[in-house]
Every structure is written in C-alpha cells, then in structure tokens.
Amino acid sequence: MSEQYAYLRGQFVPLDQATISVRTHAFLYGTAVFEGLKAYWLPESQQMGVFRMPEHYARLMNSCRILRLRSPLNHEEMCALTLDLLKRNQCSSATYIRPIVYKSDLRIGPILTVKDTQDDFCLFTVPMDGYIDTTKGLHVGVSAWRRLDDNAIPARAKVNGAYVNTALAKTDGHLCGYDDVVVLTNEGHVAEGSAMNLFLVRGNQLITSAITENILEGITRDTIVELATKELGLKVISRPIDRTELYVADEAFFAGTATEIAAITQFDHRYLGDGKVGKITQQLQDLFSKAIHGLLPQYRHWITPV
C-alpha cells in the first residue's frame, strides 16, 4: 500500500503525523461532529465513486449548526478535498471516509461559545470491504441501554461524544452473545440499531421508526426507501414500533453507510419466519449493491466519480 495521507489543520499530512494535542477541547469533551461516507469501485467506468457525497456533507453542516461549530470549509470545499484525498491515497476498493469538524481550542471548560473559539476540520480514509457480515442473518438482542433523547443529545446530529451510548449498548450486546443490538427510546419504542437504522418487513409493507423516535436521519435509510418504493413497489411506513413487533416481523435488517444492508434472522432468541434471510431483504441487498457500484443507470446521480 502506498503512503496514506490525512487532511488536518489546512493541509495534507502523512497519516501517522495526523495528531492533535491531549488538551484539544474535542478530545476532552467530545465536542465534535462527523460523517461516514463510502467510496466504491465502479466496474463499468473503472474508477472509484463516492456514494451520495453531497447529502453526507449537507448532514455534516446540519450537525455543525446544532453543535454551534463553525466549519472552516464550506460544503463544496469538503467535497473537493474528499476526492483529492481518495486520489492521493490511491484508493481502488471499498473505502470508508471519515470527515470531522471539531473544537480545536486547547482549553478547559465544556462551553461551546467562548470568544475567539477555534473549530477545525480533518479527514481520513480507511479500507473497508466488510464492516459487518451481511451474508448471514444476525442474531440481535434488545439492549438495556436506552437511546439518548433529542433534548439530551440529538441523534440527528452525528456528535462524537454521543457514541458512548452506542459503545455501551453494542459492547454489552456482544458480551451477551449477540451480533448487535436494537436500542429503545425512553418511551419504550424501538429506535434503531447500535449505530444503524432498522427496517422490518410485515406482509408487503416495509416499516421503519419515525425520525421523531431519536434516530439518525439516515442517508442509507433514505436510499432504501426510494429503492423499495420505486423498484419493488413496496409500501414504506415510518411510525413508532413496539418491541414485540420485532418478534412477529417476517423479515428485518439493519441499514447504514458502513453496515450497508445486514439481514437479521433472530431477535432475543426468537427466529423470524423460517430463520433464513428473507426474500425482500435479499432483493434490497441486490439493488443496493448495484446502486453503490454504479450499475443502475437511473441512480447514477447518487455517485460522484473520483
């Protein structure tokens, strides 16, 4: 592999030199927001392409607004830097992209609006062919940890510090023998997976939690809704979901940038259907794989060539 680079403090630097001070505000208090994008090899054009990059950076700017961060770069500059970094790192297979806007002040005190406060932007890439095994059905448990409320730390912003909630839920789930977990809201409704959105199939309906259920407004979620309605003719319903609905679903799957589409075949030791990956899940996995690799002409506008 060629030498890898990151973008930090206004310049490209070797990845092993992309470091910050232990006094950095974001390190001390989690005062940063991030995005997760993926780039894929496009077999027809023989080049890399970033999937839904404008939407990801629009969401990052919204996260900045919520956390009172002033990004030193605008939307267009972030997109251009991303393409530049992918070229510098000579990426030629599935690659995860992590941009972060963070409080870079070297100061003590968890307040976001100090005079002359400093905010910065950094960016790096990681090869990622498989974040989670999507070839088999997952066994998922319902976590005892609840999803943070919008009036505590809003889930629609990808706030670095909020992912302690994810880490607690996911780690305890693994220790209990589950592949991953579903987290509930304080009201007891299903929110989402540890760090990805959740879909259920019941009959010919695709059901997902409403965005008011303290979930991330997922870009992969939005992609699946469009593919399901336009390509499969499914009715998609966004509403509150009770815990016991998990147990009586015909099919279920997680969806996210890193996760892509991962089938679920068990909830809390209860099999769904015949215990195998469902037909609709398989159809959506196939459509999604074709879309991200530029093989569906009607969705090529989702891809930014590198």
PDB file of C-alpha atoms in Angstrom:
ATOM      1  CA  MET A   1       0.000   0.000   0.000  1.00  0.00           C
ATOM      2  CA  SER A   2       1.260   3.485  -0.863  1.00  0.00           C
ATOM      3  CA  GLU A   3       1.843   6.032   1.894  1.00  0.00           C
ATOM      4  CA  GLN A   4      -1.505   7.141   3.291  1.00  0.00           C
ATOM      5  CA  TYR A   5      -2.458  10.745   3.954  1.00  0.00           C
ATOM      6  CA  ALA A   6      -4.988  12.620   6.051  1.00  0.00           C
ATOM      7  CA  TYR A   7      -6.157  16.233   5.942  1.00  0.00           C
ATOM      8  CA  LEU A   8      -5.540  18.182   9.147  1.00  0.00           C
ATOM      9  CA  ARG A   9      -5.211  21.877  10.009  1.00  0.00           C
ATOM     10  CA  GLY A  10      -5.455  23.012   6.409  1.00  0.00           C
ATOM     11  CA  GLN A  11      -3.036  20.610   4.754  1.00  0.00           C
ATOM     12  CA  PHE A  12      -2.469  17.015   3.711  1.00  0.00           C
ATOM     13  CA  VAL A  13      -0.069  15.199   6.032  1.00  0.00           C
ATOM     14  CA  PRO A  14       1.136  11.587   6.319  1.00  0.00           C
ATOM     15  CA  LEU A  15      -1.472   9.634   8.259  1.00  0.00           C
ATOM     16  CA  ASP A  16       0.910   8.795  11.115  1.00  0.00           C
ATOM     17  CA  GLN A  17       1.574  12.516  11.592  1.00  0.00           C
ATOM     18  CA  ALA A  18      -2.108  13.492  11.775  1.00  0.00           C
ATOM     19  CA  THR A  19      -2.187  14.086  15.528  1.00  0.00           C
ATOM     20  CA  ILE A  20      -3.755  16.551  17.959  1.00  0.00           C
ATOM     21  CA  SER A  21      -2.886  17.777  21.455  1.00  0.00           C
ATOM     22  CA  VAL A  22      -4.211  15.943  24.508  1.00  0.00           C
ATOM     23  CA  ARG A  23      -5.606  19.356  25.549  1.00  0.00           C
ATOM     24  CA  THR A  24      -7.859  19.615  22.492  1.00  0.00           C
ATOM     25  CA  HIS A  25     -11.397  20.553  23.544  1.00  0.00           C
ATOM     26  CA  ALA A  26     -12.990  17.854  21.354  1.00  0.00           C
ATOM     27  CA  PHE A  27     -10.771  15.195  22.946  1.00  0.00           C
ATOM     28  CA  LEU A  28     -11.678  16.376  26.444  1.00  0.00           C
ATOM     29  CA  TYR A  29     -15.438  16.819  25.935  1.00  0.00           C
ATOM     30  CA  GLY A  30     -16.476  15.052  22.722  1.00  0.00           C
ATOM     31  CA  THR A  31     -17.323  18.411  21.109  1.00  0.00           C
ATOM     32  CA  ALA A  32     -17.085  17.280  17.510  1.00  0.00           C
ATOM     33  CA  VAL A  33     -19.355  16.048  14.750  1.00  0.00           C
ATOM     34  CA  PHE A  34     -18.544  13.609  11.992  1.00  0.00           C
ATOM     35  CA  GLU A  35     -19.814  11.847   8.914  1.00  0.00           C
ATOM     36  CA  GLY A  36     -19.245   8.399   7.476  1.00  0.00           C
ATOM     37  CA  LEU A  37     -19.132   8.101   3.691  1.00  0.00           C
ATOM     38  CA  LYS A  38     -18.109   5.234   1.442  1.00  0.00           C
ATOM     39  CA  ALA A  39     -16.465   5.106  -1.943  1.00  0.00           C
ATOM     40  CA  TYR A  40     -16.683   2.041  -4.175  1.00  0.00           C
ATOM     41  CA  TRP A  41     -15.031   0.710  -7.300  1.00  0.00           C
ATOM     42  CA  LEU A  42     -17.241   1.280 -10.341  1.00  0.00           C
ATOM     43  CA  PRO A  43     -16.658  -1.673 -12.700  1.00  0.00           C
ATOM     44  CA  GLU A  44     -18.201  -0.093 -15.794  1.00  0.00           C
ATOM     45  CA  SER A  45     -16.143   3.109 -15.689  1.00  0.00           C
ATOM     46  CA  GLN A  46     -13.112   1.514 -13.984  1.00  0.00           C
ATOM     47  CA  GLN A  47     -12.789   4.204 -11.331  1.00  0.00           C
ATOM     48  CA  MET A  48     -13.825   4.973  -7.767  1.00  0.00           C
ATOM     49  CA  GLY A  49     -17.055   6.762  -6.919  1.00  0.00           C
ATOM     50  CA  VAL A  50     -18.329   8.283  -3.657  1.00  0.00           C
ATOM     51  CA  PHE A  51     -21.901   7.355  -2.796  1.00  0.00           C
ATOM     52  CA  ARG A  52     -24.247  10.267  -2.036  1.00  0.00           C
ATOM     53  CA  MET A  53     -21.437  12.616  -1.041  1.00  0.00           C
ATOM     54  CA  PRO A  54     -23.414  15.911  -1.267  1.00  0.00           C
ATOM     55  CA  GLU A  55     -26.077  14.542   1.085  1.00  0.00           C
ATOM     56  CA  HIS A  56     -23.492  13.421   3.624  1.00  0.00           C
ATOM     57  CA  TYR A  57     -21.803  16.810   3.735  1.00  0.00           C
ATOM     58  CA  ALA A  58     -25.155  18.583   3.933  1.00  0.00           C
ATOM     59  CA  ARG A  59     -25.885  16.480   7.024  1.00  0.00           C
ATOM     60  CA  LEU A  60     -22.460  17.322   8.450  1.00  0.00           C
ATOM     61  CA  MET A  61     -23.208  21.027   8.078  1.00  0.00           C
ATOM     62  CA  ASN A  62     -26.524  20.498   9.883  1.00  0.00           C
ATOM     63  CA  SER A  63     -24.671  18.715  12.694  1.00  0.00           C
ATOM     64  CA  CYS A  64     -22.313  21.698  12.920  1.00  0.00           C
ATOM     65  CA  ARG A  65     -25.291  24.022  13.227  1.00  0.00           C
ATOM     66  CA  ILE A  66     -26.749  22.000  16.095  1.00  0.00           C
ATOM     67  CA  LEU A  67     -23.438  21.881  17.996  1.00  0.00           C
ATOM     68  CA  ARG A  68     -22.568  25.539  17.268  1.00  0.00           C
ATOM     69  CA  LEU A  69     -19.497  24.558  15.283  1.00  0.00           C
ATOM     70  CA  ARG A  70     -18.224  26.876  12.571  1.00  0.00           C
ATOM     71  CA  SER A  71     -16.664  24.747   9.889  1.00  0.00           C
ATOM     72  CA  PRO A  72     -13.605  26.374   8.295  1.00  0.00           C
ATOM     73  CA  LEU A  73     -14.670  24.810   4.983  1.00  0.00           C
ATOM     74  CA  ASN A  74     -17.909  25.002   3.060  1.00  0.00           C
ATOM     75  CA  HIS A  75     -19.835  22.126   1.505  1.00  0.00           C
ATOM     76  CA  GLU A  76     -18.140  22.363  -1.900  1.00  0.00           C
ATOM     77  CA  GLU A  77     -14.640  22.560  -0.403  1.00  0.00           C
ATOM     78  CA  MET A  78     -15.256  19.447   1.701  1.00  0.00           C
ATOM     79  CA  CYS A  79     -16.401  17.522  -1.373  1.00  0.00           C
ATOM     80  CA  ALA A  80     -13.338  18.603  -3.358  1.00  0.00           C
ATOM     81  CA  LEU A  81     -10.950  17.656  -0.533  1.00  0.00           C
ATOM     82  CA  THR A  82     -12.566  14.234  -0.273  1.00  0.00           C
ATOM     83  CA  LEU A  83     -11.943  13.486  -3.939  1.00  0.00           C
ATOM     84  CA  ASP A  84      -8.385  14.795  -3.623  1.00  0.00           C
ATOM     85  CA  LEU A  85      -7.642  12.567  -0.620  1.00  0.00           C
ATOM     86  CA  LEU A  86      -9.025   9.457  -2.331  1.00  0.00           C
ATOM     87  CA  LYS A  87      -6.687  10.122  -5.260  1.00  0.00           C
ATOM     88  CA  ARG A  88      -3.683  10.769  -3.009  1.00  0.00           C
ATOM     89  CA  ASN A  89      -4.317   7.530  -1.127  1.00  0.00           C
ATOM     90  CA  GLN A  90      -4.743   5.649  -4.412  1.00  0.00           C
ATOM     91  CA  CYS A  91      -7.955   4.029  -3.195  1.00  0.00           C
ATOM     92  CA  SER A  92      -9.164   1.306  -5.559  1.00  0.00           C
ATOM     93  CA  SER A  93     -11.606  -0.753  -3.466  1.00  0.00           C
ATOM     94  CA  ALA A  94     -14.350  -0.088  -0.926  1.00  0.00           C
ATOM     95  CA  THR A  95     -13.168   2.773   1.276  1.00  0.00           C
ATOM     96  CA  TYR A  96     -14.681   4.385   4.355  1.00  0.00           C
ATOM     97  CA  ILE A  97     -14.290   8.172   4.595  1.00  0.00           C
ATOM     98  CA  ARG A  98     -14.415   9.989   7.937  1.00  0.00           C
ATOM     99  CA  PRO A  99     -14.646  13.823   7.982  1.00  0.00           C
ATOM    100  CA  ILE A 100     -14.754  15.527  11.389  1.00  0.00           C
ATOM    101  CA  VAL A 101     -15.428  19.120  12.433  1.00  0.00           C
ATOM    102  CA  TYR A 102     -14.191  19.663  15.973  1.00  0.00           C
ATOM    103  CA  LYS A 103     -13.468  22.213  18.680  1.00  0.00           C
ATOM    104  CA  SER A 104      -9.695  22.562  18.420  1.00  0.00           C
ATOM    105  CA  ASP A 105      -9.153  25.009  21.310  1.00  0.00           C
ATOM    106  CA  LEU A 106      -6.638  23.956  23.959  1.00  0.00           C
ATOM    107  CA  ARG A 107      -8.794  24.874  26.936  1.00  0.00           C
ATOM    108  CA  ILE A 108     -10.644  23.528  29.941  1.00  0.00           C
ATOM    109  CA  GLY A 109     -14.401  24.093  30.255  1.00  0.00           C
ATOM    110  CA  PRO A 110     -17.342  22.447  28.457  1.00  0.00           C
ATOM    111  CA  ILE A 111     -18.807  25.530  26.796  1.00  0.00           C
ATOM    112  CA  LEU A 112     -19.176  25.913  23.045  1.00  0.00           C
ATOM    113  CA  THR A 113     -19.392  29.690  22.625  1.00  0.00           C
ATOM    114  CA  VAL A 114     -16.210  31.204  24.020  1.00  0.00           C
ATOM    115  CA  LYS A 115     -14.911  34.330  22.260  1.00  0.00           C
ATOM    116  CA  ASP A 116     -12.291  33.511  19.613  1.00  0.00           C
ATOM    117  CA  THR A 117     -13.064  29.789  19.893  1.00  0.00           C
ATOM    118  CA  GLN A 118     -11.364  27.640  17.256  1.00  0.00           C
ATOM    119  CA  ASP A 119     -13.037  24.997  15.113  1.00  0.00           C
ATOM    120  CA  ASP A 120     -11.185  22.780  12.659  1.00  0.00           C
ATOM    121  CA  PHE A 121     -11.761  20.119  10.009  1.00  0.00           C
ATOM    122  CA  CYS A 122      -9.961  16.837   9.469  1.00  0.00           C
ATOM    123  CA  LEU A 123     -10.430  13.960   7.064  1.00  0.00           C
ATOM    124  CA  PHE A 124      -9.054  10.435   6.655  1.00  0.00           C
ATOM    125  CA  THR A 125      -9.859   7.211   4.815  1.00  0.00           C
ATOM    126  CA  VAL A 126      -9.866   3.537   5.820  1.00  0.00           C
ATOM    127  CA  PRO A 127     -10.157   0.471   3.554  1.00  0.00           C
ATOM    128  CA  MET A 128     -13.478  -1.199   4.372  1.00  0.00           C
ATOM    129  CA  ASP A 129     -14.728  -4.140   2.343  1.00  0.00           C
ATOM    130  CA  GLY A 130     -16.843  -5.522   5.174  1.00  0.00           C
ATOM    131  CA  TYR A 131     -17.817  -3.778   8.411  1.00  0.00           C
ATOM    132  CA  ILE A 132     -20.372  -6.410   9.361  1.00  0.00           C
ATOM    133  CA  ASP A 133     -21.150  -9.840   7.890  1.00  0.00           C
ATOM    134  CA  THR A 134     -24.093  -9.284   5.549  1.00  0.00           C
ATOM    135  CA  THR A 135     -24.023 -12.813   4.102  1.00  0.00           C
ATOM    136  CA  LYS A 136     -25.665 -14.455   7.108  1.00  0.00           C
ATOM    137  CA  GLY A 137     -28.555 -13.471   9.314  1.00  0.00           C
ATOM    138  CA  LEU A 138     -27.671 -11.628  12.510  1.00  0.00           C
ATOM    139  CA  HIS A 139     -28.864 -12.548  15.990  1.00  0.00           C
ATOM    140  CA  VAL A 140     -29.854  -9.259  17.608  1.00  0.00           C
ATOM    141  CA  GLY A 141     -30.808  -8.504  21.196  1.00  0.00           C
ATOM    142  CA  VAL A 142     -32.789  -5.634  22.671  1.00  0.00           C
ATOM    143  CA  SER A 143     -30.374  -3.547  24.727  1.00  0.00           C
ATOM    144  CA  ALA A 144     -30.975  -2.432  28.302  1.00  0.00           C
ATOM    145  CA  TRP A 145     -29.333   0.881  27.346  1.00  0.00           C
ATOM    146  CA  ARG A 146     -31.801   3.467  26.015  1.00  0.00           C
ATOM    147  CA  ARG A 147     -31.213   5.782  23.071  1.00  0.00           C
ATOM    148  CA  LEU A 148     -30.417   9.364  24.032  1.00  0.00           C
ATOM    149  CA  ASP A 149     -33.333  11.758  23.727  1.00  0.00           C
ATOM    150  CA  ASP A 150     -33.374  14.627  21.229  1.00  0.00           C
ATOM    151  CA  ASN A 151     -33.477  17.025  24.194  1.00  0.00           C
ATOM    152  CA  ALA A 152     -30.332  15.449  25.651  1.00  0.00           C
ATOM    153  CA  ILE A 153     -28.002  14.810  22.701  1.00  0.00           C
ATOM    154  CA  PRO A 154     -29.880  14.875  19.382  1.00  0.00           C
ATOM    155  CA  ALA A 155     -29.487  11.717  17.297  1.00  0.00           C
ATOM    156  CA  ARG A 156     -29.971  13.639  14.046  1.00  0.00           C
ATOM    157  CA  ALA A 157     -26.517  15.144  14.658  1.00  0.00           C
ATOM    158  CA  LYS A 158     -23.575  12.745  14.497  1.00  0.00           C
ATOM    159  CA  VAL A 159     -21.935  14.009  17.690  1.00  0.00           C
ATOM    160  CA  ASN A 160     -18.701  12.204  18.579  1.00  0.00           C
ATOM    161  CA  GLY A 161     -19.352  12.167  22.315  1.00  0.00           C
ATOM    162  CA  ALA A 162     -22.820  10.656  21.867  1.00  0.00           C
ATOM    163  CA  TYR A 163     -21.323   7.423  20.569  1.00  0.00           C
ATOM    164  CA  VAL A 164     -20.532   6.368  24.124  1.00  0.00           C
ATOM    165  CA  ASN A 165     -24.228   5.408  24.135  1.00  0.00           C
ATOM    166  CA  THR A 166     -23.607   3.218  21.088  1.00  0.00           C
ATOM    167  CA  ALA A 167     -20.453   1.701  22.584  1.00  0.00           C
ATOM    168  CA  LEU A 168     -22.190   0.721  25.830  1.00  0.00           C
ATOM    169  CA  ALA A 169     -25.096  -0.922  24.011  1.00  0.00           C
ATOM    170  CA  LYS A 170     -23.015  -2.708  21.387  1.00  0.00           C
ATOM    171  CA  THR A 171     -20.363  -3.939  23.837  1.00  0.00           C
ATOM    172  CA  ASP A 172     -22.868  -5.349  26.310  1.00  0.00           C
ATOM    173  CA  GLY A 173     -24.694  -6.993  23.417  1.00  0.00           C
ATOM    174  CA  HIS A 174     -21.517  -8.710  22.251  1.00  0.00           C
ATOM    175  CA  LEU A 175     -20.747  -9.867  25.791  1.00  0.00           C
ATOM    176  CA  CYS A 176     -24.230 -11.426  25.904  1.00  0.00           C
ATOM    177  CA  GLY A 177     -23.548 -13.313  22.667  1.00  0.00           C
ATOM    178  CA  TYR A 178     -25.496 -11.138  20.229  1.00  0.00           C
ATOM    179  CA  ASP A 179     -24.153  -9.934  16.888  1.00  0.00           C
ATOM    180  CA  ASP A 180     -25.623  -6.487  17.535  1.00  0.00           C
ATOM    181  CA  VAL A 181     -28.446  -4.786  19.398  1.00  0.00           C
ATOM    182  CA  VAL A 182     -31.587  -2.735  18.999  1.00  0.00           C
ATOM    183  CA  VAL A 183     -31.981   0.215  21.347  1.00  0.00           C
ATOM    184  CA  LEU A 184     -35.277   1.586  22.619  1.00  0.00           C
ATOM    185  CA  THR A 185     -36.386   5.135  23.340  1.00  0.00           C
ATOM    186  CA  ASN A 186     -37.192   6.264  26.876  1.00  0.00           C
ATOM    187  CA  GLU A 187     -40.848   5.652  25.977  1.00  0.00           C
ATOM    188  CA  GLY A 188     -40.086   2.020  25.135  1.00  0.00           C
ATOM    189  CA  HIS A 189     -40.397   2.288  21.353  1.00  0.00           C
ATOM    190  CA  VAL A 190     -37.823   0.812  19.005  1.00  0.00           C
ATOM    191  CA  ALA A 191     -35.313   3.454  17.939  1.00  0.00           C
ATOM    192  CA  GLU A 192     -32.667   1.776  15.788  1.00  0.00           C
ATOM    193  CA  GLY A 193     -29.620  -0.487  15.914  1.00  0.00           C
ATOM    194  CA  SER A 194     -26.498   0.368  17.865  1.00  0.00           C
ATOM    195  CA  ALA A 195     -25.334   2.687  15.082  1.00  0.00           C
ATOM    196  CA  MET A 196     -27.610   1.987  12.132  1.00  0.00           C
ATOM    197  CA  ASN A 197     -31.244   2.278  11.135  1.00  0.00           C
ATOM    198  CA  LEU A 198     -33.651  -0.648  11.355  1.00  0.00           C
ATOM    199  CA  PHE A 199     -36.309  -1.923   8.949  1.00  0.00           C
ATOM    200  CA  LEU A 200     -38.989  -4.576   9.461  1.00  0.00           C
ATOM    201  CA  VAL A 201     -40.952  -6.412   6.777  1.00  0.00           C
ATOM    202  CA  ARG A 202     -44.549  -7.357   7.553  1.00  0.00           C
ATOM    203  CA  GLY A 203     -46.510  -8.638   4.583  1.00  0.00           C
ATOM    204  CA  ASN A 204     -45.806  -6.286   1.681  1.00  0.00           C
ATOM    205  CA  GLN A 205     -45.013  -3.374   3.969  1.00  0.00           C
ATOM    206  CA  LEU A 206     -41.598  -2.067   4.926  1.00  0.00           C
ATOM    207  CA  ILE A 207     -41.698  -0.465   8.377  1.00  0.00           C
ATOM    208  CA  THR A 208     -39.082   1.795   9.940  1.00  0.00           C
ATOM    209  CA  SER A 209     -39.026   4.015  13.011  1.00  0.00           C
ATOM    210  CA  ALA A 210     -40.146   7.606  12.553  1.00  0.00           C
ATOM    211  CA  ILE A 211     -37.395  10.220  12.645  1.00  0.00           C
ATOM    212  CA  THR A 212     -39.016  11.592  15.806  1.00  0.00           C
ATOM    213  CA  GLU A 213     -38.019   8.360  17.612  1.00  0.00           C
ATOM    214  CA  ASN A 214     -34.483   9.664  18.317  1.00  0.00           C
ATOM    215  CA  ILE A 215     -32.888   8.092  15.263  1.00  0.00           C
ATOM    216  CA  LEU A 216     -30.314   9.303  12.801  1.00  0.00           C
ATOM    217  CA  GLU A 217     -31.888  10.643   9.613  1.00  0.00           C
ATOM    218  CA  GLY A 218     -30.004   8.013   7.664  1.00  0.00           C
ATOM    219  CA  ILE A 219     -28.886   8.516   4.088  1.00  0.00           C
ATOM    220  CA  THR A 220     -28.824   4.753   3.540  1.00  0.00           C
ATOM    221  CA  ARG A 221     -32.304   4.695   5.094  1.00  0.00           C
ATOM    222  CA  ASP A 222     -33.458   7.240   2.526  1.00  0.00           C
ATOM    223  CA  THR A 223     -31.809   5.216  -0.248  1.00  0.00           C
ATOM    224  CA  ILE A 224     -33.651   2.052   0.793  1.00  0.00           C
ATOM    225  CA  VAL A 225     -36.995   3.844   0.952  1.00  0.00           C
ATOM    226  CA  GLU A 226     -36.538   5.017  -2.639  1.00  0.00           C
ATOM    227  CA  LEU A 227     -35.375   1.615  -3.907  1.00  0.00           C
ATOM    228  CA  ALA A 228     -38.181  -0.201  -2.096  1.00  0.00           C
ATOM    229  CA  THR A 229     -40.944   2.040  -3.413  1.00  0.00           C
ATOM    230  CA  LYS A 230     -39.706   2.621  -6.964  1.00  0.00           C
ATOM    231  CA  GLU A 231     -38.116  -0.740  -7.757  1.00  0.00           C
ATOM    232  CA  LEU A 232     -40.087  -3.220  -5.635  1.00  0.00           C
ATOM    233  CA  GLY A 233     -43.404  -1.387  -5.337  1.00  0.00           C
ATOM    234  CA  LEU A 234     -43.429  -1.756  -1.562  1.00  0.00           C
ATOM    235  CA  LYS A 235     -45.346   0.492   0.783  1.00  0.00           C
ATOM    236  CA  VAL A 236     -42.954   2.085   3.277  1.00  0.00           C
ATOM    237  CA  ILE A 237     -44.348   3.166   6.634  1.00  0.00           C
ATOM    238  CA  SER A 238     -42.471   5.365   9.094  1.00  0.00           C
ATOM    239  CA  ARG A 239     -44.005   5.162  12.576  1.00  0.00           C
ATOM    240  CA  PRO A 240     -43.385   4.192  16.220  1.00  0.00           C
ATOM    241  CA  ILE A 241     -42.551   0.485  16.600  1.00  0.00           C
ATOM    242  CA  ASP A 242     -43.266  -1.597  19.706  1.00  0.00           C
ATOM    243  CA  ARG A 243     -40.646  -4.022  20.996  1.00  0.00           C
ATOM    244  CA  THR A 244     -42.850  -7.066  20.431  1.00  0.00           C
ATOM    245  CA  GLU A 245     -43.258  -6.155  16.762  1.00  0.00           C
ATOM    246  CA  LEU A 246     -39.650  -7.261  16.360  1.00  0.00           C
ATOM    247  CA  TYR A 247     -40.630 -10.803  17.310  1.00  0.00           C
ATOM    248  CA  VAL A 248     -43.506 -11.119  14.829  1.00  0.00           C
ATOM    249  CA  ALA A 249     -41.857  -9.492  11.801  1.00  0.00           C
ATOM    250  CA  ASP A 250     -41.481 -11.575   8.638  1.00  0.00           C
ATOM    251  CA  GLU A 251     -38.041 -10.101   7.950  1.00  0.00           C
ATOM    252  CA  ALA A 252     -35.737  -7.456   9.382  1.00  0.00           C
ATOM    253  CA  PHE A 253     -32.469  -5.768   8.504  1.00  0.00           C
ATOM    254  CA  PHE A 254     -30.087  -3.028   9.567  1.00  0.00           C
ATOM    255  CA  ALA A 255     -29.063  -0.254   7.172  1.00  0.00           C
ATOM    256  CA  GLY A 256     -26.175   2.196   7.330  1.00  0.00           C
ATOM    257  CA  THR A 257     -23.185   3.524   5.427  1.00  0.00           C
ATOM    258  CA  ALA A 258     -20.674   1.105   6.942  1.00  0.00           C
ATOM    259  CA  THR A 259     -23.220  -1.665   7.540  1.00  0.00           C
ATOM    260  CA  GLU A 260     -24.881  -1.358   4.109  1.00  0.00           C
ATOM    261  CA  ILE A 261     -27.803  -3.844   4.407  1.00  0.00           C
ATOM    262  CA  ALA A 262     -27.388  -6.585   7.020  1.00  0.00           C
ATOM    263  CA  ALA A 263     -30.138  -9.173   7.420  1.00  0.00           C
ATOM    264  CA  ILE A 264     -31.488 -10.078  10.862  1.00  0.00           C
ATOM    265  CA  THR A 265     -32.879 -13.579  11.425  1.00  0.00           C
ATOM    266  CA  GLN A 266     -33.280 -13.590  15.224  1.00  0.00           C
ATOM    267  CA  PHE A 267     -34.382 -11.133  17.896  1.00  0.00           C
ATOM    268  CA  ASP A 268     -33.816 -12.182  21.509  1.00  0.00           C
ATOM    269  CA  HIS A 269     -33.540 -15.899  20.608  1.00  0.00           C
ATOM    270  CA  ARG A 270     -36.734 -15.767  18.519  1.00  0.00           C
ATOM    271  CA  TYR A 271     -36.400 -16.673  14.846  1.00  0.00           C
ATOM    272  CA  LEU A 272     -38.084 -14.554  12.190  1.00  0.00           C
ATOM    273  CA  GLY A 273     -40.070 -16.568   9.664  1.00  0.00           C
ATOM    274  CA  ASP A 274     -38.149 -19.705   8.712  1.00  0.00           C
ATOM    275  CA  GLY A 275     -34.968 -18.360  10.277  1.00  0.00           C
ATOM    276  CA  LYS A 276     -33.354 -17.582   6.915  1.00  0.00           C
ATOM    277  CA  VAL A 277     -32.573 -14.298   5.174  1.00  0.00           C
ATOM    278  CA  GLY A 278     -35.861 -13.103   3.669  1.00  0.00           C
ATOM    279  CA  LYS A 279     -36.708 -12.560   0.008  1.00  0.00           C
ATOM    280  CA  ILE A 280     -37.338  -8.810   0.259  1.00  0.00           C
ATOM    281  CA  THR A 281     -34.117  -8.304   2.215  1.00  0.00           C
ATOM    282  CA  GLN A 282     -32.198 -10.177  -0.485  1.00  0.00           C
ATOM    283  CA  GLN A 283     -33.836  -8.115  -3.231  1.00  0.00           C
ATOM    284  CA  LEU A 284     -32.904  -4.868  -1.483  1.00  0.00           C
ATOM    285  CA  GLN A 285     -29.345  -6.081  -0.867  1.00  0.00           C
ATOM    286  CA  ASP A 286     -29.003  -6.801  -4.582  1.00  0.00           C
ATOM    287  CA  LEU A 287     -30.461  -3.441  -5.618  1.00  0.00           C
ATOM    288  CA  PHE A 288     -28.322  -1.556  -3.123  1.00  0.00           C
ATOM    289  CA  SER A 289     -25.138  -3.331  -4.232  1.00  0.00           C
ATOM    290  CA  LYS A 290     -25.862  -2.449  -7.849  1.00  0.00           C
ATOM    291  CA  ALA A 291     -26.648   1.163  -6.956  1.00  0.00           C
ATOM    292  CA  ILE A 292     -23.438   1.792  -4.993  1.00  0.00           C
ATOM    293  CA  HIS A 293     -21.342   0.266  -7.788  1.00  0.00           C
ATOM    294  CA  GLY A 294     -22.963   2.396 -10.491  1.00  0.00           C
ATOM    295  CA  LEU A 295     -24.810  -0.486 -12.161  1.00  0.00           C
ATOM    296  CA  LEU A 296     -28.278   1.107 -12.060  1.00  0.00           C
ATOM    297  CA  PRO A 297     -28.367   3.940 -14.638  1.00  0.00           C
ATOM    298  CA  GLN A 298     -31.396   5.588 -13.014  1.00  0.00           C
ATOM    299  CA  TYR A 299     -29.428   6.102  -9.786  1.00  0.00           C
ATOM    300  CA  ARG A 300     -26.012   7.138 -11.092  1.00  0.00           C
ATOM    301  CA  HIS A 301     -26.739  10.682  -9.926  1.00  0.00           C
ATOM    302  CA  TRP A 302     -26.066   9.319  -6.418  1.00  0.00           C
ATOM    303  CA  ILE A 303     -22.412   8.730  -7.317  1.00  0.00           C
ATOM    304  CA  THR A 304     -19.621  11.307  -7.546  1.00  0.00           C
ATOM    305  CA  PRO A 305     -16.755   9.918  -9.674  1.00  0.00           C
ATOM    306  CA  VAL A 306     -13.250  10.295  -8.260  1.00  0.00           C
TER     307      VAL A 306
END
